[in-house]
XYZ file of C-alpha atoms in Angstrom:
699
model
C 43.896 63.702 -56.634
C 42.625 61.603 -53.458
C 40.304 58.625 -54.833
C 37.636 58.108 -52.500
C 35.656 54.250 -52.561
C 35.595 51.590 -55.142
C 37.309 52.644 -58.280
C 36.439 49.565 -60.025
C 32.947 49.391 -62.059
C 30.680 47.223 -63.833
C 27.412 49.192 -65.391
C 24.601 46.529 -66.336
C 21.671 48.042 -67.806
C 18.821 46.420 -67.486
C 16.328 47.604 -70.138
C 12.942 45.715 -69.615
C 11.040 47.293 -72.702
C 13.332 45.446 -75.056
C 15.398 43.075 -72.957
C 12.532 41.160 -71.162
C 9.374 42.040 -72.880
C 7.356 40.925 -69.650
C 8.801 43.691 -67.391
C 6.995 47.342 -67.425
C 7.629 48.855 -70.016
C 10.143 52.000 -69.720
C 11.799 55.049 -71.503
C 14.818 55.101 -70.304
C 17.168 51.867 -69.436
C 18.356 52.563 -65.300
C 22.091 51.934 -64.410
C 22.896 49.476 -61.422
C 24.696 48.480 -58.900
C 26.799 51.767 -59.114
C 26.877 52.815 -55.566
C 30.277 51.813 -54.932
C 31.520 54.187 -57.895
C 32.786 58.134 -58.084
C 29.150 60.139 -58.203
C 29.709 63.042 -60.781
C 27.431 65.853 -61.510
C 26.548 64.527 -64.033
C 25.230 61.487 -62.964
C 21.772 60.547 -63.854
C 21.053 58.578 -61.116
C 17.155 58.445 -60.099
C 16.083 57.684 -56.728
C 13.253 55.149 -56.402
C 11.886 57.891 -53.325
C 9.790 60.085 -55.287
C 9.751 62.739 -52.395
C 13.514 62.800 -52.710
C 13.614 63.639 -56.722
C 15.267 66.662 -57.897
C 16.127 68.246 -54.102
C 19.063 69.935 -55.012
C 18.610 72.362 -51.348
C 19.062 68.719 -49.694
C 22.081 67.893 -51.527
C 23.696 70.723 -50.991
C 22.656 71.051 -47.524
C 24.130 67.643 -46.842
C 27.353 68.652 -49.152
C 27.873 71.401 -47.321
C 27.295 69.625 -43.554
C 30.517 67.150 -44.863
C 32.295 70.052 -46.033
C 31.905 71.561 -42.819
C 32.659 68.450 -41.051
C 35.899 67.823 -42.656
C 37.171 71.816 -42.312
C 35.709 71.655 -38.547
C 37.559 68.694 -37.519
C 40.651 69.499 -39.543
C 41.343 72.462 -37.464
C 39.605 70.747 -34.079
C 42.193 67.816 -34.439
C 45.304 69.791 -35.634
C 46.574 69.994 -32.490
C 44.830 66.732 -30.705
C 46.462 64.393 -29.123
C 46.055 61.046 -27.608
C 47.059 60.271 -23.547
C 48.414 56.329 -23.130
C 44.721 56.268 -21.488
C 43.270 56.964 -24.189
C 45.904 54.258 -26.931
C 44.164 51.434 -24.928
C 40.445 52.925 -24.983
C 38.505 49.650 -26.154
C 35.899 51.171 -28.758
C 33.406 49.674 -30.505
C 35.089 48.372 -33.541
C 38.106 47.835 -31.563
C 40.507 44.640 -32.963
C 40.113 41.005 -31.827
C 42.145 40.261 -28.857
C 45.458 37.543 -29.583
C 48.014 36.305 -27.043
C 50.769 35.687 -29.956
C 51.256 35.731 -33.644
C 51.096 32.992 -36.338
C 54.669 31.947 -37.507
C 55.668 33.350 -40.855
C 56.673 30.783 -43.158
C 58.601 32.098 -46.311
C 56.698 31.600 -49.866
C 56.934 28.057 -51.626
C 58.257 28.426 -55.165
C 54.617 28.025 -56.324
C 53.004 30.667 -54.206
C 55.908 33.027 -55.419
C 54.716 32.125 -59.210
C 51.215 32.024 -58.013
C 50.673 35.868 -58.882
C 51.544 35.826 -62.058
C 49.249 33.029 -62.360
C 46.449 34.485 -61.392
C 47.408 37.693 -63.601
C 47.234 35.763 -66.041
C 43.764 34.397 -65.431
C 41.886 37.671 -64.404
C 44.563 40.582 -66.803
C 46.647 43.077 -65.166
C 43.951 45.380 -64.305
C 42.107 43.087 -62.314
C 44.473 42.039 -59.592
C 46.520 44.228 -56.634
C 49.451 42.555 -55.115
C 48.923 42.585 -51.095
C 51.256 42.391 -48.565
C 50.519 44.423 -45.534
C 47.780 47.197 -45.285
C 47.998 49.963 -47.301
C 45.811 53.149 -48.843
C 45.065 50.496 -52.030
C 44.622 47.623 -50.070
C 42.560 48.544 -46.541
C 39.338 47.968 -47.838
C 39.683 44.258 -48.451
C 41.825 43.599 -45.587
C 40.448 45.448 -42.670
C 36.990 44.726 -40.947
C 34.295 47.058 -40.099
C 34.205 46.250 -36.884
C 36.486 43.656 -36.255
C 39.690 42.245 -38.066
C 42.357 42.859 -40.340
C 45.440 40.673 -41.916
C 47.693 40.458 -44.749
C 47.223 38.925 -48.682
C 49.230 37.605 -50.603
C 47.246 38.864 -53.633
C 43.412 40.727 -54.224
C 41.432 39.590 -57.313
C 38.610 41.038 -59.019
C 38.073 38.343 -61.564
C 34.974 39.584 -64.518
C 34.411 36.325 -64.964
C 32.129 33.136 -63.111
C 35.038 31.127 -65.203
C 37.554 33.050 -63.930
C 36.597 32.068 -59.993
C 36.974 28.490 -60.683
C 40.546 28.914 -62.552
C 41.573 30.843 -59.786
C 40.191 28.613 -56.437
C 42.190 25.471 -58.680
C 45.420 28.122 -58.558
C 45.442 28.666 -55.436
C 44.777 25.987 -53.634
C 47.132 24.100 -55.858
C 49.698 26.425 -54.868
C 49.300 25.464 -50.986
C 47.622 28.870 -50.010
C 44.418 29.810 -48.606
C 40.619 31.199 -50.350
C 39.130 33.957 -49.068
C 35.916 35.678 -50.933
C 34.490 38.722 -50.407
C 31.505 40.642 -51.322
C 31.394 44.480 -49.874
C 33.025 43.927 -47.028
C 30.928 44.938 -44.367
C 31.160 41.585 -42.254
C 31.206 42.657 -38.592
C 32.555 39.594 -36.526
C 36.245 39.277 -38.539
C 34.889 37.030 -41.061
C 34.953 38.282 -44.211
C 38.991 39.533 -43.811
C 41.801 37.165 -44.085
C 43.512 36.409 -40.632
C 46.917 34.905 -40.092
C 46.817 31.412 -39.867
C 48.538 28.638 -37.049
C 50.346 26.942 -39.920
C 51.220 30.645 -41.531
C 49.511 29.569 -45.418
C 49.118 32.456 -47.151
C 45.693 33.704 -48.304
C 44.032 35.503 -51.220
C 41.332 37.483 -51.112
C 39.073 37.123 -54.490
C 36.551 39.936 -54.628
C 33.080 39.602 -56.136
C 32.073 43.172 -56.681
C 32.434 42.228 -60.800
C 29.943 40.271 -60.236
C 26.894 42.907 -60.088
C 24.403 41.537 -62.148
C 20.906 40.514 -60.871
C 18.285 39.527 -63.822
C 14.601 38.350 -63.158
C 12.955 35.226 -63.987
C 9.046 33.266 -63.688
C 7.792 36.831 -64.714
C 9.777 39.069 -62.077
C 8.621 36.464 -59.013
C 12.334 35.590 -58.830
C 15.219 36.760 -58.841
C 18.594 35.771 -59.439
C 21.378 37.430 -58.427
C 25.615 37.438 -58.538
C 27.701 37.195 -56.077
C 28.649 40.738 -55.794
C 24.947 41.544 -56.511
C 24.062 44.448 -53.598
C 20.821 45.096 -51.314
C 20.796 48.055 -52.231
C 20.675 47.571 -56.114
C 18.430 44.717 -55.898
C 15.681 47.428 -54.313
C 16.474 49.692 -56.838
C 16.377 46.737 -59.840
C 13.050 45.116 -58.294
C 10.708 48.138 -57.608
C 11.525 50.008 -60.494
C 10.900 47.531 -62.737
C 8.085 45.800 -60.582
C 6.548 48.149 -59.086
C 4.095 45.767 -57.485
C 6.571 43.510 -56.154
C 9.472 44.050 -53.263
C 13.099 42.704 -52.630
C 13.973 39.778 -50.261
C 15.595 41.740 -47.786
C 16.517 45.065 -46.469
C 18.978 46.404 -43.561
C 19.464 48.998 -41.840
C 22.753 48.914 -43.676
C 21.430 48.992 -46.894
C 22.698 51.995 -48.169
C 26.435 49.721 -47.465
C 25.328 47.915 -50.513
C 26.495 44.675 -49.121
C 25.704 41.451 -51.107
C 23.005 39.214 -51.463
C 25.854 36.584 -50.691
C 27.009 37.887 -47.941
C 23.352 37.900 -46.315
C 23.183 33.739 -47.538
C 26.825 32.686 -46.413
C 26.404 34.822 -42.724
C 23.014 35.638 -42.067
C 21.832 38.544 -43.225
C 19.509 41.287 -40.849
C 15.924 40.898 -39.933
C 13.994 44.040 -40.547
C 11.296 41.971 -42.887
C 9.127 40.060 -40.797
C 7.198 38.633 -43.828
C 10.180 37.995 -45.583
C 12.628 36.598 -43.698
C 16.814 36.594 -43.565
C 18.767 36.094 -46.915
C 17.591 32.294 -47.337
C 18.097 29.960 -50.377
C 18.237 26.376 -51.241
C 18.457 27.675 -54.705
C 22.105 28.677 -55.331
C 25.233 27.952 -57.508
C 28.568 27.603 -55.430
C 31.842 25.986 -55.665
C 33.737 23.632 -53.199
C 37.334 22.068 -52.706
C 37.697 18.568 -52.042
C 40.280 15.910 -52.706
C 40.638 12.720 -54.463
C 41.779 9.688 -53.664
C 45.358 10.338 -55.227
C 45.429 13.684 -53.073
C 44.538 15.965 -56.024
C 42.758 19.128 -55.331
C 39.491 18.655 -57.208
C 36.773 22.165 -57.600
C 33.720 20.653 -57.453
C 30.429 22.976 -58.884
C 26.932 22.620 -57.677
C 24.271 23.641 -59.447
C 21.099 24.815 -57.526
C 19.868 26.650 -59.282
C 16.819 25.574 -61.318
C 16.787 27.905 -64.099
C 15.290 26.509 -67.553
C 18.330 26.315 -70.195
C 20.840 26.493 -66.956
C 19.854 22.702 -66.505
C 21.994 20.424 -68.428
C 24.342 19.452 -65.384
C 22.730 20.132 -61.719
C 23.549 18.470 -58.486
C 27.229 18.603 -57.717
C 29.970 17.562 -60.383
C 33.908 18.117 -60.677
C 35.337 21.294 -62.503
C 34.217 21.703 -66.448
C 37.223 24.643 -66.701
C 37.940 22.799 -70.485
C 34.267 23.062 -71.335
C 32.387 25.759 -73.223
C 29.200 23.905 -72.638
C 29.161 24.237 -68.971
C 27.153 26.238 -66.336
C 29.450 28.946 -65.701
C 30.266 29.754 -69.166
C 26.388 29.767 -70.165
C 25.688 32.159 -67.625
C 28.846 33.826 -68.388
C 27.105 34.301 -71.833
C 23.863 35.243 -70.581
C 24.999 37.664 -68.475
C 27.173 39.200 -71.311
C 23.344 39.418 -72.559
C 21.937 41.306 -69.892
C 24.589 43.522 -69.740
C 24.670 44.479 -73.549
C 20.445 45.373 -73.059
C 19.687 42.780 -76.008
C 16.199 41.216 -76.604
C 15.785 38.449 -74.369
C 13.200 35.902 -73.118
C 12.856 35.519 -69.097
C 14.151 32.711 -68.096
C 11.910 30.615 -65.869
C 12.301 27.724 -63.057
C 12.865 24.339 -64.100
C 10.789 21.093 -62.563
C 13.695 19.868 -60.523
C 15.817 22.443 -58.314
C 13.442 25.124 -59.537
C 10.616 23.687 -57.412
C 12.862 24.452 -54.265
C 11.966 27.595 -52.243
C 14.077 29.904 -52.925
C 13.011 32.233 -49.284
C 12.366 30.591 -45.523
C 8.593 29.484 -46.555
C 8.531 29.178 -42.888
C 9.527 31.926 -41.323
C 5.777 33.750 -40.471
C 4.892 30.646 -38.789
C 7.337 30.155 -36.776
C 7.810 33.904 -35.414
C 3.864 33.734 -33.909
C 4.567 30.331 -31.939
C 5.356 31.715 -28.500
C 7.405 29.052 -27.474
C 10.814 28.858 -25.812
C 12.476 28.553 -29.058
C 14.757 31.313 -31.167
C 13.242 32.458 -34.300
C 17.294 32.321 -35.881
C 20.510 32.535 -35.180
C 23.854 31.831 -37.135
C 24.613 28.165 -36.088
C 20.800 26.766 -37.779
C 21.999 24.245 -40.018
C 18.907 23.647 -41.881
C 18.941 24.005 -45.913
C 21.721 23.347 -48.358
C 25.437 23.814 -47.793
C 25.685 27.790 -49.379
C 23.101 28.856 -46.110
C 25.389 29.944 -43.258
C 28.135 28.526 -44.874
C 30.260 31.723 -43.561
C 32.969 31.096 -46.253
C 33.341 27.336 -45.775
C 31.523 26.953 -49.948
C 32.107 30.187 -52.641
C 28.546 31.284 -53.614
C 28.596 32.337 -57.236
C 25.133 32.747 -57.789
C 21.993 32.468 -55.750
C 17.801 32.594 -56.699
C 15.391 34.813 -54.235
C 11.990 35.174 -54.385
C 10.604 38.439 -54.857
C 7.068 39.477 -52.783
C 4.005 40.987 -53.133
C 3.605 44.656 -51.914
C 1.432 46.039 -49.790
C -1.722 47.392 -51.018
C -0.933 50.802 -48.725
C 0.849 50.508 -45.512
C 0.721 52.909 -42.195
C 3.890 53.579 -40.370
C 3.792 54.429 -36.291
C 5.746 55.444 -33.738
C 4.703 53.864 -30.289
C 6.171 54.722 -26.789
C 5.574 52.188 -23.417
C 5.492 52.841 -20.178
C 7.275 49.640 -19.432
C 9.083 46.404 -21.818
C 6.062 44.324 -20.143
C 3.327 46.059 -21.805
C 5.988 46.492 -25.341
C 6.438 42.796 -25.666
C 2.480 41.983 -25.045
C 1.936 44.198 -28.150
C 3.771 41.907 -29.534
C 2.594 38.984 -28.913
C -1.185 40.132 -28.851
C -1.123 42.435 -31.625
C 1.369 41.960 -33.939
C 2.079 37.992 -33.829
C -1.849 37.185 -33.303
C -1.375 34.752 -36.257
C 0.534 34.212 -39.391
C -1.473 36.208 -42.169
C -0.967 39.826 -40.117
C 2.170 40.025 -39.451
C 3.811 43.454 -40.094
C 6.261 44.461 -42.353
C 8.244 45.512 -39.583
C 8.704 46.010 -35.929
C 12.171 47.285 -34.323
C 12.349 48.355 -30.521
C 14.532 50.431 -28.848
C 14.801 51.611 -24.990
C 15.478 55.344 -23.658
C 19.009 54.865 -23.622
C 19.491 53.757 -27.545
C 17.332 56.841 -28.298
C 19.308 59.428 -26.120
C 22.577 58.462 -27.669
C 21.331 58.572 -30.952
C 19.731 62.314 -30.900
C 22.893 63.439 -29.018
C 25.542 61.208 -31.822
C 23.457 60.370 -34.706
C 22.580 63.924 -36.106
C 24.682 63.835 -38.874
C 23.973 60.551 -40.691
C 20.677 60.376 -39.771
C 19.525 63.822 -41.585
C 21.928 62.371 -43.984
C 20.497 59.198 -44.503
C 16.853 60.616 -44.208
C 17.124 63.278 -46.946
C 19.017 60.719 -49.258
C 17.220 57.508 -48.171
C 18.445 54.170 -47.066
C 19.622 52.863 -50.398
C 20.906 56.261 -51.811
C 24.792 56.117 -53.445
C 25.648 59.085 -52.109
C 25.212 58.201 -48.766
C 27.588 55.199 -49.264
C 29.966 57.854 -50.608
C 30.403 59.952 -47.543
C 30.113 56.628 -45.380
C 33.100 55.627 -47.886
C 34.554 59.225 -46.956
C 35.048 58.532 -42.967
C 36.710 55.169 -43.748
C 38.797 56.710 -46.012
C 40.131 59.190 -43.503
C 39.516 56.929 -40.636
C 42.181 54.360 -42.802
C 44.950 56.899 -42.929
C 47.841 56.380 -41.243
C 48.295 59.661 -39.535
C 48.000 60.646 -35.145
C 43.712 60.339 -33.923
C 42.247 59.603 -38.030
C 40.859 56.293 -36.295
C 38.298 58.642 -34.155
C 38.568 62.118 -36.378
C 35.262 61.975 -38.007
C 33.660 60.419 -34.720
C 34.723 63.720 -33.175
C 33.830 65.701 -35.835
C 29.849 64.356 -35.754
C 29.981 64.626 -32.152
C 30.871 68.242 -32.099
C 28.437 69.037 -34.543
C 25.738 67.316 -33.621
C 23.922 69.941 -31.529
C 24.085 72.584 -34.425
C 22.231 69.983 -36.416
C 18.376 69.947 -36.225
C 16.696 66.595 -34.927
C 16.542 63.483 -36.965
C 12.657 62.956 -35.649
C 9.747 64.751 -35.703
C 9.140 67.654 -32.436
C 6.282 64.822 -31.091
C 7.971 61.899 -31.681
C 11.139 63.470 -29.573
C 9.004 64.449 -26.805
C 7.236 61.000 -26.639
C 10.568 59.660 -26.828
C 11.689 61.480 -23.217
C 8.537 61.070 -21.731
C 8.604 57.173 -22.060
C 11.271 54.504 -21.920
C 10.499 51.966 -24.164
C 9.842 53.086 -27.841
C 8.933 51.040 -30.965
C 8.705 51.831 -34.655
C 5.937 49.387 -36.530
C 5.039 49.573 -39.958
C 2.173 47.809 -40.962
C 1.027 46.570 -44.631
C -2.267 45.887 -45.939
C -2.773 42.247 -47.444
C -6.347 41.165 -47.928
C -7.411 43.187 -44.782
C -4.195 42.625 -42.661
C -4.301 45.781 -42.156
C -7.438 46.389 -40.834
C -7.593 43.569 -38.470
C -4.146 44.741 -36.836
C -5.869 48.413 -35.712
C -9.196 46.561 -34.678
C -6.766 44.712 -32.039
C -4.513 47.320 -31.635
C -8.097 49.429 -30.205
C -8.751 46.590 -27.520
C -5.143 46.333 -26.784
C -5.486 50.361 -25.954
C -8.897 49.948 -24.059
C -7.580 47.430 -21.816
C -3.824 48.808 -21.379
C -4.946 52.826 -20.959
C -2.676 55.722 -21.057
C 0.272 52.709 -21.104
C 1.436 53.302 -24.803
C 1.601 57.201 -27.104
C 0.907 56.851 -30.250
C 2.038 59.011 -33.273
C 1.449 58.280 -36.884
C 3.615 59.041 -39.534
C 1.510 60.746 -41.963
C 4.457 61.723 -44.745
C 6.729 60.727 -46.323
C 9.492 62.536 -44.927
C 7.940 61.209 -41.579
C 8.326 57.465 -41.968
C 12.310 58.022 -43.390
C 13.177 59.688 -40.396
C 11.973 57.119 -37.979
C 13.862 54.481 -40.444
C 17.304 56.533 -40.204
C 16.594 57.380 -36.597
C 16.576 53.620 -35.697
C 19.415 52.065 -37.753
C 22.036 54.359 -37.451
C 21.932 53.292 -33.466
C 25.333 51.107 -34.010
C 27.284 54.231 -35.910
C 26.105 56.472 -33.234
C 27.026 54.516 -30.219
C 30.591 54.365 -31.710
C 30.714 58.592 -32.489
C 29.312 58.615 -28.747
C 32.219 57.199 -27.027
C 34.805 58.676 -28.815
C 33.261 61.880 -28.374
C 32.679 61.117 -24.518
C 35.727 59.585 -24.441
C 34.066 55.983 -23.361
C 35.285 52.671 -24.389
C 32.358 50.329 -25.758
C 31.425 46.709 -26.995
C 28.525 45.417 -29.277
C 26.776 42.076 -28.259
C 24.303 40.012 -30.830
C 22.191 37.823 -28.863
C 18.755 36.357 -30.108
C 16.351 35.155 -26.667
C 13.672 32.569 -27.081
C 10.404 33.917 -28.282
C 8.917 33.708 -24.557
C 11.508 35.866 -23.820
C 12.075 39.753 -23.913
C 13.260 40.929 -20.688
C 17.002 41.633 -20.365
C 20.266 39.452 -19.396
C 21.055 41.198 -15.898
C 24.256 42.599 -15.653
C 27.220 42.121 -12.583
C 26.688 44.917 -10.123
C 30.193 46.011 -10.439
C 31.294 48.091 -13.555
C 28.075 48.789 -14.780
C 28.089 50.579 -18.216
C 27.112 54.423 -18.129
C 25.203 53.373 -21.121
C 23.349 50.496 -21.895
C 21.786 50.249 -25.518
C 19.031 47.343 -26.459
C 17.626 48.135 -29.813
C 15.749 44.613 -31.635
C 14.431 43.467 -34.462
C 11.006 42.959 -32.095
C 9.213 39.946 -34.276
C 12.000 37.995 -33.644
C 13.720 39.156 -30.456
C 17.174 39.288 -32.191
C 18.780 42.054 -30.340
C 21.690 44.232 -30.755
C 23.156 45.287 -27.021
C 25.986 48.564 -27.336
C 27.513 49.089 -23.797
C 29.429 52.479 -22.613
C 32.531 52.098 -20.373
C 34.508 54.158 -18.542
C 38.146 54.022 -19.317
C 39.687 51.332 -17.143
C 37.098 48.933 -17.079
C 37.833 45.161 -18.552
C 35.300 45.851 -20.991
C 36.721 42.125 -22.464
C 35.389 40.615 -19.698
C 32.048 42.594 -18.974
C 31.394 41.577 -23.020
C 32.177 37.624 -22.080
C 29.471 38.065 -18.979
C 27.005 38.676 -20.795
C 27.710 36.371 -23.683
C 27.599 34.078 -20.581
C 24.240 34.823 -19.276
C 22.593 35.350 -22.671
C 23.895 31.606 -23.112
C 23.187 29.965 -19.850
C 20.950 31.582 -17.802
C 18.167 33.014 -20.831
C 19.168 30.296 -23.321
C 19.398 32.820 -26.008
C 21.857 31.915 -28.920
C 25.101 33.537 -30.029
C 25.253 34.417 -32.574
C 21.995 35.440 -34.246
C 23.295 37.491 -37.519
C 26.341 38.788 -39.018
C 27.949 35.647 -38.736
C 30.339 33.763 -36.196
C 33.683 34.989 -37.892
C 36.887 35.091 -35.382
C 34.862 36.483 -32.205
C 32.315 33.523 -31.857
C 32.662 29.504 -31.207
C 30.436 28.032 -33.030
C 27.743 24.803 -31.664
C 29.615 21.329 -33.079
C 27.216 20.492 -34.917
C 27.405 23.383 -36.805
C 31.815 23.066 -37.415
C 30.867 20.119 -38.777
C 28.687 20.854 -40.956
C 31.654 23.857 -41.909
C 34.213 20.628 -42.116
C 32.366 18.150 -44.341
C 31.846 21.520 -46.901
C 35.698 21.901 -46.985
C 37.318 19.254 -45.768
C 40.988 20.830 -47.012
C 40.375 23.877 -44.402
C 40.691 26.123 -47.436
C 38.343 27.697 -47.987
C 38.058 30.726 -44.702
C 39.733 28.957 -42.342
C 39.418 30.101 -38.485
C 35.593 30.646 -38.400
C 33.524 30.016 -35.244
C 36.470 28.755 -33.259
C 37.981 26.474 -36.229
C 41.565 25.375 -35.813
C 42.911 27.259 -39.275
C 45.497 24.480 -39.578
C 44.980 22.551 -42.888
C 42.679 19.925 -42.397
C 41.838 21.228 -39.421
C 44.743 19.314 -37.575
C 45.852 20.060 -33.817
């Protein structure tokens, strides 16, 4: 029997009627955080989109498509072979280049005994023997786009107190700590790598910490480090229907964790909320005392009544039954058991600190030469953009008022300049009227998604971006690609490319016609917050009068039409990979932020021009994703570096804008110094952002 996806699951049931009386009463419990578990035919999962409930035929259709994909692809791929040129081809999720291998060292006695020590801490069922990548460990050791490595062990703690003990044991054995959520990172920072001094790595998977609970009458959510964005979205919408969670991404179906969003920088689709950011968190850091002893320190900035006996930074409490970690473990047990419990409140110390970027909307509307957001931003407490240099255990995030109503439009512009003026004059006229989301794509993006993204696009449109079923289908794809069989890495994309023409377009016919008639497109959702929708429509009407014939408009009036445009935009990256595989091309991807008063595309060198240049962006914050397809034989590394230099030196932009520096980007000196201060021993995720991977950053 084949095992697909994550086999370990902690189900957290949240029942407002008896667990938190202040929340809306419900007649049945809600099983949360099961998107990575095995789905059975008797699953009682209920989608929060009423238009999708009971869509048996839709599920049947997608299951048939998946089965057809596997069967047809197997038949098509049995006799397939790769030429030497194909073996050298660079694809969008290619591995990073390296000039040499790190030295291999024999394990010390302490390192040899570490596995047994860790097993005593977490139990034999919550630890995996490391070593080279295999079918059991690949989901922990291989990155979604970049990176792969080895680990001495992979531990999956179930108590916060265990995490503290694990970190102490690992650093005392001279090993490295790499904390991991859903492992959806794109720049190599969430998977182990070889270090220059050969120290072995222990991966700490936080996926068992999949519990969230409300405070302050649902105005804020406390998320343990394994809580995924899709799970959080469902929890908030089902129990506080007038509120929304803090961050929604195109990759929500992958259930990336809130903690990873804080550490690495989550995406920016939510203009009124901003990316994941908070001043309220609980995290660990490692230092040494004056005698050279390794000390695990706790930083408690949660600001919650009952969890505030000790706040700020203090030393380990491993033997204390009154410590914050033990208290939080006990409270989580109460929440999971659905026992009657009064909802907690913020205190008057750290509880007054912001749990989102409160100046984000105002910053968006300032059309100056600064960027809206980027990964090297050093503002906020240590956990923000820490990229694994501290270990986040829990974080507090604001929820947001849901709009009374909203409207979604597809807009097609005759030129980019008109689209940019629409952004500044209509969308970002003032902070109070900022739309819910504004997403842009150019013609190449539109064409490639339609040519190579219909399988995945239709699946997301039917099932929803937060659907565990979509996550299952994606995990099947990753599992097939990870097989040690010739052609497995491109097998599913070849199948998707072959199936694409026989499936219906993701978008309605009218929008497809608009997409082929003009070259620049914007999908915008505008909510009504105290009359903001009416004011938007008034400004838009004036803009159309002043720019006759320059913009075509389609209002999405049904839930399915809204789902269509949303899924179409968010499958750009996987569709690009499928396109490169199917068309026999190479592909590279770059993410960057441009100054708010700049929006033109960076110039590429006239030599070795790409066959396709996809530019799609979070239009309000001017964070751009570029995917470039090249013929085989082109030096894609040099092409990528040239684009980065142009963004940095000519456009005065910032790289990266989201997803973290990882092993792909060098961080500025002030950001590197900030990380070194957090982790002076360089035992937490070493080698990121261009830093040395040696002990204490030795040269």
